[in-house]
Coordinates of C-alpha atoms and ligand atoms in Angstrom, one line a residue:
M251 CA 123.2 96.9 96.7
T252 CA 125.0 98.8 99.5
T253 CA 124.4 97.1 102.8
T254 CA 127.0 98.7 105.1
A255 CA 125.1 100.5 107.8
S256 CA 125.8 104.3 108.1
A257 CA 126.4 106.0 111.5
K258 CA 123.1 107.6 111.4
R259 CA 120.0 106.1 112.8
Y260 CA 116.6 106.8 111.0
A261 CA 113.1 106.2 111.9
V262 CA 110.1 105.8 109.7
I263 CA 106.8 106.2 111.3
G264 CA 103.9 104.2 109.7
G265 CA 103.9 100.7 108.3
G266 CA 101.7 101.3 105.2
L267 CA 103.1 101.3 101.8
S268 CA 104.4 104.8 102.0
G269 CA 106.5 103.9 105.3
I270 CA 107.6 100.6 103.8
G271 CA 108.8 102.5 100.5
A272 CA 110.7 105.0 102.8
A273 CA 112.2 102.2 105.1
F274 CA 113.3 100.0 102.2
A275 CA 114.8 102.8 100.4
L276 CA 116.9 103.9 103.5
H277 CA 117.8 100.3 104.1
R278 CA 119.0 99.7 100.6
A279 CA 121.1 102.9 100.7
G280 CA 123.0 101.3 103.6
H281 CA 121.3 103.3 106.6
T282 CA 120.3 102.1 109.9
V283 CA 116.5 102.4 109.9
E284 CA 113.7 101.1 112.2
L285 CA 110.2 101.2 111.0
L286 CA 107.6 102.1 113.9
E287 CA 103.9 100.8 113.4
Q288 CA 101.3 101.2 116.1
D289 CA 99.2 98.1 114.9
A290 CA 100.1 94.5 115.3
V291 CA 100.6 94.1 111.6
L292 CA 102.1 96.0 108.7
G293 CA 100.2 97.1 105.7
G294 CA 98.0 99.9 107.0
R295 CA 95.1 100.5 104.7
C296 CA 95.8 97.5 102.8
G297 CA 93.7 96.0 105.6
F298 CA 95.0 92.5 106.2
D299 CA 92.4 90.2 107.6
S300 CA 91.0 86.9 107.4
L301 CA 87.8 85.3 106.0
G302 CA 87.3 81.9 107.4
G303 CA 91.0 81.2 108.0
R304 CA 91.8 82.6 104.4
P305 CA 94.0 85.6 104.3
I306 CA 92.2 88.4 102.7
M307 CA 92.8 92.3 102.1
M308 CA 90.0 94.6 103.1
G309 CA 91.7 97.7 101.5
G310 CA 94.2 98.4 98.8
K311 CA 95.1 95.1 97.0
N312 CA 95.1 95.7 93.1
I313 CA 98.4 96.3 91.7
G314 CA 98.4 98.2 88.3
R315 CA 100.7 97.1 85.4
R316 CA 102.1 100.5 85.7
Y317 CA 103.1 100.3 89.4
T318 CA 106.7 99.7 88.4
E319 CA 108.4 100.6 91.7
L320 CA 106.0 98.6 93.8
R321 CA 106.3 95.6 91.6
A322 CA 110.2 95.9 91.5
F323 CA 110.0 95.8 95.4
I324 CA 107.8 92.7 95.2
A325 CA 110.1 91.1 92.6
D326 CA 113.1 91.6 95.1
S327 CA 111.1 89.6 97.8
G328 CA 111.2 86.6 95.4
E329 CA 109.2 85.0 92.7
R330 CA 105.5 85.9 93.3
A331 CA 102.5 84.9 91.2
Y332 CA 100.0 87.5 90.1
E333 CA 96.4 86.7 88.8
P334 CA 94.7 89.4 86.5
F335 CA 92.0 91.3 88.3
G336 CA 90.5 92.1 85.0
I337 CA 89.1 95.3 83.6
N338 CA 85.5 94.1 83.4
S339 CA 83.5 96.9 85.1
S340 CA 79.6 97.5 84.7
Q341 CA 77.7 100.3 86.2
I342 CA 74.0 101.2 86.8
V343 CA 72.9 104.2 84.9
D344 CA 69.2 105.3 85.4
G345 CA 68.5 101.6 86.4
E346 CA 70.0 100.0 83.5
L347 CA 73.2 97.8 83.7
V348 CA 75.9 99.0 81.3
T349 CA 79.0 96.8 81.0
L350 CA 82.3 98.0 79.4
D351 CA 84.7 95.1 78.8
N352 CA 87.6 95.9 76.5
P353 CA 85.3 98.6 74.8
G354 CA 88.2 100.0 72.6
V355 CA 88.5 103.7 71.7
A356 CA 85.4 103.8 69.5
G357 CA 83.3 101.9 72.1
F358 CA 84.5 104.2 74.8
L359 CA 83.7 107.4 72.8
R360 CA 80.2 106.1 72.1
H361 CA 79.9 105.3 75.8
L362 CA 80.9 108.8 76.8
L363 CA 78.7 110.6 74.4
R364 CA 75.8 108.6 75.6
M365 CA 76.5 109.8 79.1
G366 CA 76.9 113.4 78.6
S367 CA 77.4 116.3 76.2
P368 CA 80.0 116.1 73.3
I369 CA 81.9 119.0 75.2
D370 CA 82.1 116.8 78.3
A371 CA 83.2 113.8 76.3
A372 CA 85.8 115.9 74.5
R373 CA 87.2 117.4 77.6
L374 CA 87.5 114.0 79.4
L375 CA 89.2 112.7 76.3
Y376 CA 91.5 115.6 76.3
Y377 CA 92.6 114.9 79.9
G378 CA 92.7 111.1 79.3
A379 CA 95.2 111.6 76.4
R380 CA 97.5 113.9 78.6
V381 CA 97.6 111.1 81.2
R382 CA 98.1 108.2 78.5
F383 CA 101.1 110.0 76.9
D384 CA 102.8 111.4 79.8
E385 CA 103.4 109.2 82.8
S386 CA 103.8 112.1 85.3
N387 CA 100.3 113.1 84.8
R388 CA 99.3 110.1 86.7
Y389 CA 100.6 111.7 89.8
L390 CA 99.6 114.9 91.8
G391 CA 101.2 118.0 91.1
S392 CA 102.2 117.2 87.5
D393 CA 102.8 119.9 85.0
C394 CA 99.4 119.4 83.3
F395 CA 97.3 118.8 86.5
G396 CA 99.2 120.8 88.9
K397 CA 98.5 123.9 87.0
A398 CA 94.8 123.0 86.6
E399 CA 92.4 125.4 88.2
S400 CA 91.2 124.7 91.6
A401 CA 87.5 124.1 90.3
T402 CA 85.6 120.9 91.4
L403 CA 84.8 118.4 88.8
D404 CA 81.1 119.3 88.9
A405 CA 82.1 122.9 87.8
R406 CA 83.7 121.6 84.8
F407 CA 81.5 118.8 83.6
G408 CA 77.6 118.6 83.3
A409 CA 75.5 117.1 86.0
D410 CA 74.6 114.0 84.0
F411 CA 78.2 113.3 83.1
C412 CA 79.3 113.8 86.7
R413 CA 76.8 111.3 87.8
S414 CA 77.2 108.7 85.3
V415 CA 80.8 108.9 84.3
L416 CA 82.8 110.7 87.1
R417 CA 80.9 109.7 90.2
P418 CA 81.7 105.9 89.9
L419 CA 85.3 107.0 89.7
T420 CA 85.4 109.5 92.6
V421 CA 83.4 107.5 95.1
R422 CA 85.8 104.6 94.5
L423 CA 89.1 106.5 94.5
N424 CA 88.4 109.3 96.8
A425 CA 85.2 108.1 98.7
A426 CA 83.9 111.6 97.4
E427 CA 81.4 113.2 95.2
P428 CA 82.4 114.9 92.0
G429 CA 81.6 118.2 93.8
E430 CA 84.3 117.2 96.3
V431 CA 87.1 116.3 94.0
Y432 CA 89.3 118.9 92.2
L433 CA 90.3 119.1 88.5
G434 CA 93.9 118.9 89.7
A435 CA 93.3 115.4 91.0
L436 CA 91.7 114.1 87.8
G437 CA 95.0 112.9 86.3
V438 CA 95.3 110.4 89.3
G439 CA 91.7 109.2 88.8
L440 CA 92.2 108.9 85.0
G441 CA 95.7 107.2 85.6
M442 CA 93.9 104.5 87.8
V443 CA 91.1 103.8 85.2
Q444 CA 93.7 103.5 82.3
D445 CA 95.7 101.0 84.1
R446 CA 95.1 97.1 84.2
Y447 CA 95.0 95.4 87.4
D448 CA 96.6 92.2 89.0
Q449 CA 96.6 90.9 92.5
L450 CA 99.0 88.7 94.1
V451 CA 97.8 85.2 94.3
D452 CA 99.0 84.7 97.8
G453 CA 98.4 88.4 98.8
M454 CA 100.8 91.0 100.1
Q455 CA 101.5 89.3 103.3
P456 CA 104.4 87.1 102.1
V457 CA 106.0 90.2 100.6
L458 CA 105.7 92.0 103.8
D459 CA 107.0 89.2 105.9
W460 CA 110.1 89.1 103.7
F461 CA 110.4 92.9 104.1
A462 CA 110.2 92.6 107.9
A463 CA 113.1 90.0 107.8
Q464 CA 115.2 92.5 105.9
V465 CA 114.4 95.9 107.9
P466 CA 114.0 96.2 111.6
V467 CA 110.2 96.6 112.3
R468 CA 108.7 97.4 115.7
L469 CA 105.0 96.5 115.7
G470 CA 102.8 97.8 118.5
T471 CA 104.7 100.8 118.7
R472 CA 103.0 104.1 118.7
V473 CA 104.8 107.4 118.2
D474 CA 103.3 109.9 120.8
R475 CA 105.6 112.8 120.2
I476 CA 108.2 114.2 117.8
V477 CA 111.1 115.6 119.9
A478 CA 112.9 118.6 118.3
R479 CA 115.7 120.7 119.7
D480 CA 117.2 124.0 118.0
G481 CA 115.3 123.4 114.9
R482 CA 116.3 119.7 114.5
V483 CA 114.4 116.4 115.2
I484 CA 116.5 114.4 117.8
G485 CA 114.1 111.5 118.6
L486 CA 110.6 110.3 119.4
D487 CA 108.6 109.3 122.3
L488 CA 107.6 105.7 121.7
A489 CA 104.8 103.8 123.4
E490 CA 105.6 100.2 122.9
N491 CA 102.9 97.5 123.5
G492 CA 100.8 99.8 125.7
R493 CA 103.6 100.7 128.0
A494 CA 104.4 104.3 129.0
A495 CA 106.1 106.3 126.2
E496 CA 110.1 106.5 126.3
F497 CA 112.3 108.7 124.4
S498 CA 114.3 107.0 121.6
A499 CA 117.1 109.0 119.8
Y500 CA 117.0 109.3 115.9
D501 CA 119.0 111.4 113.4
G502 CA 116.1 111.8 111.2
V503 CA 112.5 110.7 110.7
V504 CA 110.0 110.1 107.8
L505 CA 106.5 110.5 108.8
A506 CA 104.6 108.2 106.6
I507 CA 101.1 108.5 108.0
P508 CA 98.0 110.1 106.4
A509 CA 98.0 113.9 106.6
H510 CA 95.3 114.4 109.3
A511 CA 97.4 111.9 111.7
A512 CA 100.7 113.8 110.6
A513 CA 99.1 117.0 111.6
V514 CA 98.3 115.8 115.2
L515 CA 101.9 114.8 115.7
L516 CA 103.5 117.9 114.2
E517 CA 101.3 120.5 115.9
P518 CA 103.7 121.0 118.9
V519 CA 106.8 121.0 116.7
V520 CA 105.8 122.8 113.6
P521 CA 102.2 124.5 114.1
A522 CA 102.1 126.0 110.6
L523 CA 103.0 122.7 108.8
S524 CA 100.3 121.1 110.9
K525 CA 97.8 123.6 109.9
T526 CA 98.7 123.0 106.3
L527 CA 98.2 119.4 106.6
N528 CA 94.9 119.7 108.2
E529 CA 93.6 121.1 104.9
V530 CA 93.8 117.9 103.2
A531 CA 90.4 116.3 102.9
Y532 CA 89.7 112.5 103.6
H533 CA 86.4 110.6 103.5
P534 CA 85.2 107.5 105.2
S535 CA 84.5 104.2 103.6
T536 CA 83.3 100.8 104.8
V537 CA 84.0 97.5 103.0
A538 CA 82.1 94.2 103.5
V539 CA 83.6 91.0 102.1
V540 CA 81.0 88.2 101.9
H541 CA 81.8 84.5 101.3
Y542 CA 78.7 82.9 99.5
E543 CA 77.8 79.2 99.2
Q544 CA 78.1 79.4 95.4
P545 CA 79.4 81.9 92.7
F546 CA 77.5 85.1 92.9
F547 CA 78.7 86.9 90.0
G548 CA 79.2 85.3 86.7
S549 CA 82.3 85.9 84.4
D550 CA 80.2 88.1 82.1
V551 CA 79.6 90.9 84.9
R552 CA 82.2 90.8 87.6
S553 CA 81.6 94.2 89.3
I554 CA 79.0 96.8 89.3
A555 CA 79.3 100.5 90.2
F556 CA 76.1 102.1 91.5
D557 CA 75.0 105.6 90.8
S558 CA 73.2 106.3 94.1
G559 CA 72.8 104.8 97.5
P560 CA 75.5 103.9 100.2
C561 CA 77.1 101.0 98.2
S562 CA 79.3 102.5 95.6
A563 CA 80.5 99.2 94.0
A564 CA 80.1 95.4 94.5
G565 CA 82.4 93.0 92.9
V566 CA 84.2 89.6 92.9
Y567 CA 87.1 89.5 95.2
G568 CA 89.2 88.1 92.4
V569 CA 88.6 86.5 89.0
N570 CA 88.9 82.9 90.6
D571 CA 86.9 83.9 93.5
L572 CA 83.3 84.6 92.0
D573 CA 81.8 83.1 95.4
I574 CA 83.4 86.0 97.3
V575 CA 82.0 89.5 96.9
R576 CA 83.5 92.9 98.1
Y577 CA 80.8 95.6 98.7
T578 CA 82.4 99.1 99.1
F579 CA 80.2 101.8 100.8
S580 CA 81.5 105.2 100.0
G581 CA 80.4 108.6 99.0
R582 CA 78.0 111.0 100.6
D583 CA 75.3 108.3 101.2
A584 CA 77.6 106.3 103.0
R585 CA 78.5 108.9 105.7
P586 CA 79.0 108.8 108.5
I587 CA 80.4 105.2 108.9
P588 CA 77.6 103.0 110.0
D589 CA 76.9 100.9 113.2
A590 CA 76.7 97.2 112.9
L591 CA 73.0 97.1 112.5
L592 CA 72.8 99.8 109.8
L593 CA 75.8 98.1 107.9
A594 CA 73.8 94.8 108.1
Q595 CA 71.0 96.7 106.4
W596 CA 73.2 98.3 103.8
I597 CA 74.8 94.8 102.9
D598 CA 71.2 93.3 102.6
D599 CA 70.1 96.1 100.3
A600 CA 73.2 96.0 98.2
E601 CA 73.1 92.2 97.7
A602 CA 69.4 92.5 96.7
R603 CA 70.3 95.2 94.2
V604 CA 73.1 93.2 92.6
R605 CA 70.8 90.0 92.5
G606 CA 68.2 92.1 90.9
C607 CA 70.8 93.4 88.2
L608 CA 72.2 90.0 87.5
D609 CA 68.9 88.1 87.9
R610 CA 70.2 86.0 90.5
P611 CA 68.2 83.7 93.1
A612 CA 69.2 84.2 96.8
I613 CA 72.3 82.5 97.7
S614 CA 73.3 81.9 101.3
R615 CA 76.1 83.6 103.0
V616 CA 78.9 81.6 104.5
R617 CA 80.7 84.4 106.4
T618 CA 81.2 88.1 106.3
E619 CA 84.0 90.4 107.3
T620 CA 83.6 94.2 107.4
R621 CA 86.0 97.1 108.2
S622 CA 85.3 100.9 108.4
W623 CA 87.7 103.6 108.1
A624 CA 86.7 107.1 109.3
A625 CA 89.4 108.5 106.9
A626 CA 89.8 105.9 104.3
H627 CA 90.5 107.9 100.9
C628 CA 92.3 111.0 100.4
A629 CA 90.4 113.5 98.3
Y630 CA 93.4 116.0 98.2
L631 CA 92.9 119.7 98.2
P632 CA 92.1 122.5 95.7
D633 CA 95.7 123.7 94.8
H634 CA 98.1 120.9 95.2
T635 CA 101.1 122.8 93.7
G636 CA 100.7 125.7 96.3
F637 CA 100.2 123.1 99.0
R638 CA 103.3 121.3 98.1
A639 CA 105.3 124.6 98.0
R640 CA 104.0 125.5 101.5
L641 CA 104.9 122.1 102.8
R642 CA 108.5 122.4 101.4
E643 CA 108.8 125.8 103.1
Q644 CA 107.6 124.8 106.3
L645 CA 109.6 121.6 106.5
D646 CA 112.6 123.5 106.0
S647 CA 112.1 125.2 109.4
V648 CA 113.0 121.8 111.1
A649 CA 115.8 119.6 110.0
G650 CA 115.8 115.8 110.0
L651 CA 112.1 115.6 109.1
Q652 CA 110.4 114.3 105.9
L653 CA 106.9 113.5 104.8
A654 CA 105.5 110.7 102.9
G655 CA 101.8 109.5 102.3
D656 CA 98.8 109.2 100.1
Y657 CA 98.3 113.1 100.0
L658 CA 101.6 113.9 98.2
L659 CA 101.7 111.9 94.9
G660 CA 98.3 110.2 95.0
A661 CA 96.5 107.5 96.8
Q662 CA 97.3 104.6 94.7
L663 CA 99.7 102.1 96.3
E664 CA 102.3 103.0 93.7
A665 CA 102.1 106.6 94.5
C666 CA 102.4 106.0 98.3
Y667 CA 105.4 103.8 97.9
R668 CA 107.1 106.4 95.5
S669 CA 106.4 109.1 98.1
G670 CA 108.2 107.0 100.6
I671 CA 111.2 106.6 98.3
A672 CA 111.4 110.4 97.6
A673 CA 111.1 111.1 101.4
A674 CA 114.0 108.7 102.3
T675 CA 116.2 110.4 99.4
A676 CA 115.4 113.9 100.7
L677 CA 116.1 112.9 104.2
T678 CA 119.7 111.6 103.5
A679 CA 120.5 114.2 100.6
Ligands
FAD232 C1 89.0 100.2 100.9 C2 90.2 100.7 100.1 C3 90.7 100.1 99.0 C4 91.8 100.5 98.1 N1 92.0 99.9 97.1 C5 93.3 100.2 96.4 C6 93.6 99.4 95.3 O1 93.1 98.3 95.0 N2 95.0 99.7 94.7 C7 95.5 100.8 95.1 O2 96.5 101.2 94.4 N3 95.1 101.6 96.1 C8 94.0 101.3 96.7 N4 93.6 102.0 97.9 C9 94.6 103.1 98.3 C10 95.7 102.5 99.1 O3 95.3 101.4 99.9 C11 96.1 103.5 100.2 O4 96.2 104.8 99.7 C12 97.4 103.2 100.8 O5 97.4 102.0 101.4 C13 97.8 104.3 101.9 O6 99.0 103.8 102.5 P1 100.0 104.9 103.4 O7 101.3 104.1 103.8 O8 100.1 106.1 103.0 O9 99.0 105.1 104.6 P2 98.4 103.8 105.7 O10 98.2 102.6 104.8 O11 97.2 104.4 106.3 O12 99.6 103.7 106.7 C14 99.8 104.5 107.7 C15 100.3 103.6 108.9 O13 100.7 104.4 109.9 C16 100.2 103.9 111.2 N5 100.3 105.0 112.2 C17 99.5 106.0 112.2 N6 100.0 106.8 113.2 C18 100.9 106.2 113.8 C19 101.7 106.5 115.1 N7 101.6 107.7 115.7 N8 102.6 105.7 115.4 C20 102.9 104.6 114.7 N9 102.1 104.1 113.6 C21 101.2 105.1 113.2 C22 99.0 103.2 110.8 O14 98.5 102.3 111.8 C23 99.1 102.8 109.4 O15 99.5 101.4 109.6 C24 92.5 101.5 98.7 C25 92.2 102.2 99.9 C26 91.1 101.8 100.7 C27 90.8 102.4 102.0

């Protein structure tokens, strides 16, 4: 590993997994880099929080077995124990609980045929095979899905199939309905369902603490303005811990924040790029994590996806945490984000629904934590290949600037981390 610092000084804006990927890649390549994060903690939409003193993650936490770059980064931080998150997932279809746990190919095919027409099933299997046998199809802009027509999923699959097979996927991954997700993004969704997930026994925080000991991180530091002169980024206006913004010089910048936020910062610098970034769709989501006095789920059913209503899914926090339930509220019925009163009602309703499905008596709650994101999940845009081409062209008009984020390769943590590495490589090329 190279550790000699270069004469150039880079900044990465955003302390989520995209920014961490970029900053770590720059650091490893021997460059001087600072990571700037407006919040008091790193992690962004991983959503670090605490439930009665126990560290929890309200946002992205499950790490796929195919998350090779992210797992390599975690391994660099030392020996970390993973626990399987499991693949058990049940769903409500027309009021009936259907559980798929290691169904095998034949079992999965029977499930698909039950949910829709043979044409829908064959089409999904075709796309599923493209993802299974070509790693690149798990990411946006791949050869197969990049060329896919810009139709939404509901234009290519029947209504029943959309409701019972695709909706549980899209509301969880994109917080969007099948009519709001494009065929070009299906590879990302299928890549996610084909993976198997683990979570870190001690969560991500120890990994991020290790990262912050390697790479200079400035928390509580908001970037107010990107300063460019003669077609080149020369620095940033930074407001640190609530103080008035001050200029800080940098030779290059990776902007690793969601597209809508990047659009705001870029509007005065490259208005055309800002306009392009504003085309990316995001949808809201709310998560409630509830600690119960006793196990709520059993080991037979560990998560349930709902086909209607504001609660899109409810599931155990981990296979060893059957008494902690994470309720996710996303999709059209969960918009706009609720106030405290409405959310309390949603949690009560979702809990009653799960109890009804599992035939459980009432169990007292010990404590509840909630978090809402107005723009939680990226639902991308119709023509990703065209979008990327325009971004490249518009980025060429300003030197010393690169982009990373969930809208480039996909929203999964691995894709975000990889987008950061790619941005760091492009910045120093
Ligand atoms: C509820 C939920 C559950 C999820 N579950 C999973 C999962 O289990 N597995 C998975 O792979 N993915 C999951 N995801 C997706 C994944 O968590 C996100 O796509 C990913 O964390 C996004 O990372 P990011 O770095 O691109 O953006 P963010 O995490 O949003 O990071 C951007 C950072 O930039 C900072 N920032 C913004 N503007 C400025 C500024 N002007 N100055 C300084 N800082 C700024 C923000 O504060 C933020 O910390 C989930 C997402 C959600 C919301």
